[in-house]
Every structure is written in C-alpha cells, then in structure tokens.
Coordinates of C-alpha atoms in Angstrom, one line a residue:
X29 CA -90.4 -118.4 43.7
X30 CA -94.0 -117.7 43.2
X31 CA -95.4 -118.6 39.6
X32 CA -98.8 -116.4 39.0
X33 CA -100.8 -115.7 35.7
X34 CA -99.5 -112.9 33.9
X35 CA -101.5 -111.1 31.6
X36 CA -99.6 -109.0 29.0
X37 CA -100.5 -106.2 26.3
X38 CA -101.5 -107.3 22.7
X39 CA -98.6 -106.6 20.7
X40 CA -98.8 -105.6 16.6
X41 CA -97.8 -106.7 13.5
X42 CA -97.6 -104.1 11.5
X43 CA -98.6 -100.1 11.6
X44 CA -102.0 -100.7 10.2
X45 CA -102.8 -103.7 11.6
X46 CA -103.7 -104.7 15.3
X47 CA -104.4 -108.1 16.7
X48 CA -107.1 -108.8 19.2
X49 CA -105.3 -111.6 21.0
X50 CA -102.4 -110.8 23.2
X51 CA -98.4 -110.2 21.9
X52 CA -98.3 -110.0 18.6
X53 CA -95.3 -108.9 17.5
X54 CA -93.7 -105.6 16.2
X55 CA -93.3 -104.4 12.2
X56 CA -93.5 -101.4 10.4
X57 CA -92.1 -100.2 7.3
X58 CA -90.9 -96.6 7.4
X59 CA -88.0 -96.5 10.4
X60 CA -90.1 -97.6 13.4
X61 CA -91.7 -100.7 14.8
X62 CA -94.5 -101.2 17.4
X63 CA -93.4 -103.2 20.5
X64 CA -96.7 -103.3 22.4
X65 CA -100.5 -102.4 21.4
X66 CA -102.1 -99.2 19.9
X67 CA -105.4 -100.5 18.8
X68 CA -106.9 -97.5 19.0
X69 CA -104.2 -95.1 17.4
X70 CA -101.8 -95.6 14.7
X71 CA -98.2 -94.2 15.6
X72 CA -96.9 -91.2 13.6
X73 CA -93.3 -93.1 13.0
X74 CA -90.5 -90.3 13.2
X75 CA -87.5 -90.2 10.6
X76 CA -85.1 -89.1 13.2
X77 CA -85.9 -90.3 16.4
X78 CA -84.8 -88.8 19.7
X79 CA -83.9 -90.5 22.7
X80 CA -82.0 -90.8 25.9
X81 CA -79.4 -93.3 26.7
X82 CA -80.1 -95.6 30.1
X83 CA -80.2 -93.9 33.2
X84 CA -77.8 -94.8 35.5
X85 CA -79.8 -94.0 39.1
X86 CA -83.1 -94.8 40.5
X87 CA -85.5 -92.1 41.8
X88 CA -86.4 -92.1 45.4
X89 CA -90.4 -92.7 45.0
X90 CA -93.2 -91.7 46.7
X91 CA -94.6 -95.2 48.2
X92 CA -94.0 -95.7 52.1
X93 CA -92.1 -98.4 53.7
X94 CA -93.5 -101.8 53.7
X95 CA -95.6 -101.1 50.8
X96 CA -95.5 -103.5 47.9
X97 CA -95.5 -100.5 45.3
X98 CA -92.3 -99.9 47.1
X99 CA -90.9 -103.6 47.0
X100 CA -91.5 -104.0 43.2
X101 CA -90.6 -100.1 42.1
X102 CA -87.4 -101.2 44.0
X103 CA -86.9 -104.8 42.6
X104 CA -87.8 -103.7 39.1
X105 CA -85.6 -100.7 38.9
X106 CA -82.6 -102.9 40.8
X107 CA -82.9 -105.4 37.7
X108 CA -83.5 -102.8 35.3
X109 CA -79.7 -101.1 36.3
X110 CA -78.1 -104.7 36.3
X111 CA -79.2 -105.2 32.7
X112 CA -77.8 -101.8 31.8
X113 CA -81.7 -100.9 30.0
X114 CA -81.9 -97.6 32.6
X115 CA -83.8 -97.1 35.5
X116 CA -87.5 -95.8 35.6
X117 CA -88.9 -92.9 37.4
X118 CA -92.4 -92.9 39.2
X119 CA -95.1 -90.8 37.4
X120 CA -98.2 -90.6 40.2
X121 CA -100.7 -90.5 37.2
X122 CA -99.7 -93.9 36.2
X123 CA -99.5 -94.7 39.6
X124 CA -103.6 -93.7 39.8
X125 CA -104.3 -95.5 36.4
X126 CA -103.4 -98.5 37.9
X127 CA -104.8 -98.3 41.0
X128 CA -108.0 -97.9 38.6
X129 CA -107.6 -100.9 36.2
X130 CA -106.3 -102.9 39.6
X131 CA -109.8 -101.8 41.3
X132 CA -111.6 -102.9 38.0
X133 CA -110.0 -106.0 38.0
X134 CA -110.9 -107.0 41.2
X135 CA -114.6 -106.0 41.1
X136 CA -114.8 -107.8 37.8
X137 CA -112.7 -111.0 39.3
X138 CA -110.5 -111.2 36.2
X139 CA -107.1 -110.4 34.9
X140 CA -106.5 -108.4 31.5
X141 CA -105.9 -104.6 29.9
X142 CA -108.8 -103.6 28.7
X143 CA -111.9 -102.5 30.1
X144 CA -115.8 -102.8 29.4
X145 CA -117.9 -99.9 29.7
X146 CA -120.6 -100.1 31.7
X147 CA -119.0 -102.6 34.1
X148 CA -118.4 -101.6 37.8
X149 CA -114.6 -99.6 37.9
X150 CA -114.5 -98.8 34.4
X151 CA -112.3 -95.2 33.3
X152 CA -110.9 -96.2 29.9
X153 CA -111.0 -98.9 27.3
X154 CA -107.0 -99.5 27.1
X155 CA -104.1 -98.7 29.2
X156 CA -103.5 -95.6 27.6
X157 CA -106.8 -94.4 27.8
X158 CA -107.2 -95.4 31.8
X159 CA -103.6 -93.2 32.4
X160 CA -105.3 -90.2 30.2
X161 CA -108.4 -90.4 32.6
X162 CA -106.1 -90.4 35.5
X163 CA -104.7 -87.2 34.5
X164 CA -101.8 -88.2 32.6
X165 CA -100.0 -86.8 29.9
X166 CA -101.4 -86.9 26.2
X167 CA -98.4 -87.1 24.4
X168 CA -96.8 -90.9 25.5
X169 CA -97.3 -93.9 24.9
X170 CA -98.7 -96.5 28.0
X171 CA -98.2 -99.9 27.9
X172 CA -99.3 -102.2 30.8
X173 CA -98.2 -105.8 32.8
X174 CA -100.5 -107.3 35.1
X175 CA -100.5 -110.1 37.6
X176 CA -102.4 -111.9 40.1
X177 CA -99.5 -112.2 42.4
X178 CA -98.0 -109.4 44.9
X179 CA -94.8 -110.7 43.5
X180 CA -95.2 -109.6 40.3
X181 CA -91.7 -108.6 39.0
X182 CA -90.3 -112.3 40.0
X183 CA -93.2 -113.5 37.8
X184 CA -92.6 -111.1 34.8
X185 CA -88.3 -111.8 35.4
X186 CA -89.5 -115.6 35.0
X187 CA -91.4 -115.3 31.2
X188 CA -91.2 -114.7 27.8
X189 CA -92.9 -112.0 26.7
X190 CA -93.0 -109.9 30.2
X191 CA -89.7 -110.1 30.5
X192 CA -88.7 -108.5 27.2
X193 CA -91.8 -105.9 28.0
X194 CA -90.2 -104.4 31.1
X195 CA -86.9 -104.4 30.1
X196 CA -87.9 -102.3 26.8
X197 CA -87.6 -99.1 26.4
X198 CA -89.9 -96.9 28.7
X199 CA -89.0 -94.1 31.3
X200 CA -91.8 -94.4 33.7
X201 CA -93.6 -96.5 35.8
X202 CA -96.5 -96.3 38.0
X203 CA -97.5 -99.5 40.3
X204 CA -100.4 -100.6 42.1
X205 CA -100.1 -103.7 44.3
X206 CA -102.7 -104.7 46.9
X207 CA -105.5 -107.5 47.4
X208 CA -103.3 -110.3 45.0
X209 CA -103.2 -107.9 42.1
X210 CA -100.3 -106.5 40.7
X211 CA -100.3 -103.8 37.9
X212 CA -97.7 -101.8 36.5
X213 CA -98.1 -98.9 33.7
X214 CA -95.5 -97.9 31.8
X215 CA -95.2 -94.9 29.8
X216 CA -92.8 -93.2 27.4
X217 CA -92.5 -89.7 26.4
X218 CA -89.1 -88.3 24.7
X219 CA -89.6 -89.0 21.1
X220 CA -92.7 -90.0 21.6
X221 CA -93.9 -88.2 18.1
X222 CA -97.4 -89.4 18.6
X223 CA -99.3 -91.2 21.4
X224 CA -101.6 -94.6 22.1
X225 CA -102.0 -97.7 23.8
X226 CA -98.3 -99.4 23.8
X227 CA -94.6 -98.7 23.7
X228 CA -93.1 -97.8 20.0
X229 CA -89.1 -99.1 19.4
X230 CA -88.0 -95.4 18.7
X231 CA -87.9 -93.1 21.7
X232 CA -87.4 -93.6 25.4
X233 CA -84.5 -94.7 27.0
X234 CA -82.0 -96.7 23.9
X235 CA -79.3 -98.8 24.3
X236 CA -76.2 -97.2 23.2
X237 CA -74.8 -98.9 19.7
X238 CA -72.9 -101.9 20.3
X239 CA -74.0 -102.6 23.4
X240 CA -76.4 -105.7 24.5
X241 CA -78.3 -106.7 27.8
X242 CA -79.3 -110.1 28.8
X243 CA -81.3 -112.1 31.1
X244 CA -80.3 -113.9 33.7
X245 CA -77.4 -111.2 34.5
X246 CA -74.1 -112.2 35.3
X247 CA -74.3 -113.9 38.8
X248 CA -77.7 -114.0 39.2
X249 CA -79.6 -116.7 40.8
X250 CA -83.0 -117.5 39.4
X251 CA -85.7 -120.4 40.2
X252 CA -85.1 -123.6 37.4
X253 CA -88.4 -124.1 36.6
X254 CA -91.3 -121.8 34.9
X255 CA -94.5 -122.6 33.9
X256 CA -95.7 -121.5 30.5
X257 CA -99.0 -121.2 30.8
X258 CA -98.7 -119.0 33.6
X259 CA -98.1 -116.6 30.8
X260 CA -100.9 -115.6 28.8
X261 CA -100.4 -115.7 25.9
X262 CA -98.5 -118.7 26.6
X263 CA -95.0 -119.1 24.9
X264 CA -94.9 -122.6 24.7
X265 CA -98.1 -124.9 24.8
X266 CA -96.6 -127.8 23.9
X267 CA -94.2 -127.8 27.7
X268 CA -95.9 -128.3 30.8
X269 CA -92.9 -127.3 32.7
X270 CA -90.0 -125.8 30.9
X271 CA -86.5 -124.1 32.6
X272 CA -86.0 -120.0 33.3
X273 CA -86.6 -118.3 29.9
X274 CA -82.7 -116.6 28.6
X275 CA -83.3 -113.8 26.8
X276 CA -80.6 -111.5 24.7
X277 CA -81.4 -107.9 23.9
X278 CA -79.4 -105.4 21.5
X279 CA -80.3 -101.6 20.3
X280 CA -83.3 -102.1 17.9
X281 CA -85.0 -98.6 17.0
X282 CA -85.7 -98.9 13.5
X283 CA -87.3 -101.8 11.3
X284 CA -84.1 -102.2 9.8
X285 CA -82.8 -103.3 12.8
X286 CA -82.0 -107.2 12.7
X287 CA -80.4 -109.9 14.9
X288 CA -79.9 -113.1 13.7
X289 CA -79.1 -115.7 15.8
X290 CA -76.4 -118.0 14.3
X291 CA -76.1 -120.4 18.2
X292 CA -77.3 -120.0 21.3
X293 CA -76.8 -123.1 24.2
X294 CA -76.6 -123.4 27.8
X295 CA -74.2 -125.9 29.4
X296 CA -74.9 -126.8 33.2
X297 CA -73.3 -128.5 36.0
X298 CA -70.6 -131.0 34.5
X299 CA -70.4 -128.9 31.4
X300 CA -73.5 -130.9 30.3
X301 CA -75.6 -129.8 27.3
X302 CA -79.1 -128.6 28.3
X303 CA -81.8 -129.2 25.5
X304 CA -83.7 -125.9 24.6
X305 CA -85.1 -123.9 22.0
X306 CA -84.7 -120.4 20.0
X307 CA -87.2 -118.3 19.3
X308 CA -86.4 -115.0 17.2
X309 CA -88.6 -112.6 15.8
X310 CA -90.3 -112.9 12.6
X311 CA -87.6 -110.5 11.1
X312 CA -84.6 -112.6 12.3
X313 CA -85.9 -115.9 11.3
X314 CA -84.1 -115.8 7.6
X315 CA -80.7 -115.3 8.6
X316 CA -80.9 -117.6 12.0
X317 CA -79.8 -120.8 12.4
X318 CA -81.9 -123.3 10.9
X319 CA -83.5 -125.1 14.1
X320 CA -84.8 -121.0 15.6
X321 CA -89.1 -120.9 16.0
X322 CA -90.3 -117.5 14.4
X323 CA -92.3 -116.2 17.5
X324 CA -94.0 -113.2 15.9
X325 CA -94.7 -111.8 19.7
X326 CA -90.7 -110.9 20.0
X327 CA -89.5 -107.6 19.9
X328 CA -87.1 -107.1 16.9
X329 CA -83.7 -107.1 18.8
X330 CA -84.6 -109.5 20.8
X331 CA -83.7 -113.5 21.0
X332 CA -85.1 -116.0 23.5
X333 CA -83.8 -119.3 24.4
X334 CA -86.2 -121.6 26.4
X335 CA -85.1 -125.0 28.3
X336 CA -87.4 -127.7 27.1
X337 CA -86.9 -128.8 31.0
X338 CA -86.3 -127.3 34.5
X339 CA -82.6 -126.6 35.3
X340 CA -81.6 -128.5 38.5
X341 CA -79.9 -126.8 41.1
X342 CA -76.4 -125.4 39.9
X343 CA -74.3 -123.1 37.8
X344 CA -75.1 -122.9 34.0
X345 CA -73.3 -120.6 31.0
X346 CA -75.5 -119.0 28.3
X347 CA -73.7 -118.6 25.4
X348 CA -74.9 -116.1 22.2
X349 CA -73.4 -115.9 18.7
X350 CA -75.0 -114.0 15.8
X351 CA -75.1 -110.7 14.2
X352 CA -76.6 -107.1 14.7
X353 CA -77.3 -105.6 11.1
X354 CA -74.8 -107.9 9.8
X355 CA -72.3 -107.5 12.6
X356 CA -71.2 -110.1 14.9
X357 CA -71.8 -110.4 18.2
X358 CA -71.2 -112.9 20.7
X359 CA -71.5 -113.4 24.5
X360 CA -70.9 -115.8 27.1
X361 CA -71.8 -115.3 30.5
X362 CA -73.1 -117.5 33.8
X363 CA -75.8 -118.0 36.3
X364 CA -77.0 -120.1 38.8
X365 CA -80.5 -121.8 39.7
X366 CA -82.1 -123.1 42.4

C-alpha cells in the first residue's frame, strides 16, 4: 500500500481560539465542539442540535468509469458503510472546489488548504471559501483532506488524524483526483446553525446512542506498517516507522461528551502482546488510564491506539474498555495485516 504526504485541516481548541498550525483539537463550552478549522468564522453553537442518523446506501455519482474520483468516492463510501458512520453523497460544487484548490496546488508545487492571493489558481483563502466561490452553498460547513497520492483514501485509512476526519460526521463529498493530487471536500449542512471553514461535532450524520465504530473493521486486512511523518502534522515524531493506527469512535455531539479509556491492547499471531500507545483527547485524559498521551488534535469521542512497530504479517485482536459519559463500553474485535 502506497504511503503519500497527507496534509490535513487545522483543527481548534476552543470557540474563540484558532491555531495556525494544523489539527488542533476540538473544545467549546456551551454544547458543541469544533472538529476541524473555522479561522475565519466563529460557529453559532446550537442548544438542540439536529441531525440525521447514518445513511445506509451510497449514491450513484456522477464521475465516469475508470476515473479516480470514481475509485476513491467508491472506496471511501465502501469503508464509510462498514464502519456504520453513513455514506456520503456527491455535491458537484465541492466537486469544482477541489478541482480548484487541486489546480492551485499543482501550479504552486505544494500540498496544503489554504490559498495565497495573488498566486496563480487562487479562488478563496480556506476550504470553505474556495467551495463558496465554486458556487456552493452558504450555510455548511467545508472541511478538506489532501494528498499527493492518487490513492488517497488508503493513505487517509492508514493515519491518525485523516482517518478520524473522514470518518466524522459530514454528508457530502466532492473529489478531485488527477496529476498525483488527491483532494477531497467535505461539507455538512443539517444543523449546520452557522457556517465556516471545518466540520462542527453537532449536525450531520450522528451515531445513534450506544453505538461505536472502529478502525480496522471486523475482517479487514490492512498494510502493518505506516509512516508518521507522512502525516502532517505528524502524530508521532519520535517513530520512524510505527504499525496501522486503531482508532475507536463513539456518538460525541456535545462538549459534555467524554470517553475515557480505561485499556486498550492488541495481541497478534501467538496471542503475543504488541507494544503500543493511547492517545485520547485532551477531555478524556483525566479519567483514562494512567499511561494515555493527551493528543489535543483528537476529536472528543475519539481514542487512538498506535503500534510503536510494524505488525508482521498475521491476524491481531484490538481490544477497548472504558466509558462513554460514565458508562462502560467495551469491545473486542480482529483484523489481519499484511
């Protein structure tokens, strides 16, 4: 499987206060928490908000056979269903947007979000701005992944931060893919109750209560090794070479939303311990386990655990305990790597 550079949105810490660098990490104190950027606009949070459970089918789109648009819309809505996060559905201004930024990128030879005015293929500063220029709707919120790989949803599958990004809670997706770029827009719209640069933890497409998603799914088969700084910002700078990120997802609309992570382990082939680490968000940290890394880039409601090695060819089991809001939770499940 293809490692590229990813290049993900800047996430923030709290409702008032962005960070330049990318994914930060979400926090807010009146019912709603920022996942992914709004530099420019501070989100209106709502006090009840709406949303729509996962959807269950996948859209026929708009992109012809044999093109990669197709290939990714296709692999990212396929893992998207397996998780049980819902499907997304092809909006043709996002679609445009990232044509844009993907054209920018390339006559600019770099990788990122934003835009400079003034240099050649510029339309709008952020994501959000760039979809608004490309006709899309005001009232959403766009958030953005990028890549210098064709094969970008392998890459984003094999990362921290990526991975929890498109497995949030957006509804729709527009891709461009050509010339060893790969962007993808996201965008989110029912109970939206504002607009900006990023993707708010209220709205969209929620997990139901009591339920959780994970990743690797049960049965997959996924490459042992990632790279962490081909992941920018990178999730572990101390590894060169660490094993295929695990993450564990629950329902997380509100601030008051907490998982705590009381264990989380993988045993491989021969039922042998593999060595990793737990990172938790910066809400989670005081009623995990002792040992978990505060990550303030994490999405409240979400839990990582990263291999401090590759995982050698075989069949491992991931296995969660902690609480939701005090609740307990706890989850085994299995997957192989190659």
């Amino acid at each position: 499987m293809q490692q590229s550079k990813l290049a993900l949105s800047a996430l923030v810490t709290a409702m008032t206060l962005a960070l330049a660098a990318c994914g930060g990490g979400g926090g807010g104190d009146d019912g709603g928490s920022k996942q992914e950027p709004s530099t420019p606009t501070a989100p209106t949070t709502p006090q009840d908000p709406t949303s729509v459970p996962p959807t269950t089918t996948s859209a026929t789109p708009t992109y012809p056979a044999g093109d990669f648009r197709l290939a990714s819309y296709t692999e990212l809505n396929n893992y998207r269903l397996a998780m049980g996060v819902g499907a997304l559905r092809q909006d043709a201004h996002l679609d445009l947007a990232a044509s844009n930024h993907l054209d920018y990128m390339k006559a600019n030879s770099l990788l990122a979000h934003e835009e400079v005015a003034g240099k050649p293929g510029f339309t709008g500063v952020n994501p959000y701005e760039q979809a608004v220029a490309a006709g899309a709707a005001k009232a959403q919120w766009v958030s953005q992944a990028a890549s210098g790989s064709a094969f970008c949803v392998d890459s984003f599958k094999n990362s921290v931060y990526h991975l929890q990004g498109i497995t949030s809670n957006q509804e729709t997706v527009g891709i461009a893919n050509r010339d060893g770029y790969c962007v993808v827009n996201f965008g989110l719209m029912t109970g939206a109750n504002g607009s900006g640069y990023g993707l708010p933890s209220w709205g969209g497409q929620q997990l139901a209560e009591g339920s959780v998603a994970h990743s690797p799914v049960d049965g997959e088969t996924i490459s042992g090794t990632f790279t962490p700084a081909g992941e920018s910002p990178n999730p572990a700078p101390d590894l060169a070479i660490a094993g295929h990120p695990i993450m564990f997802r629950v329902p997380s609309a509100k601030v008051s939303d907490v998982l705590t992570v009381s264990s989380f382990t993988l045993v491989g082939p021969g039922g042998v311990a593999i060595p990793v680490r737990v990172l938790v968000p910066t809400n989670a940290k005081p009623g995990s386990v002792a040992s978990a890394i505060e990550d303030a880039r994490l999405y409240s409601g979400v839990a990582f655990m990263l291999p401090t090695q590759p995982l050698t060819a075989g069949t491992y089991t991931a296995t969660f305990a902690g609480a939701r809001n005090g609740v307990a939770i706890s989850k085994s499940w299995s997957f192989t790597a190659f």
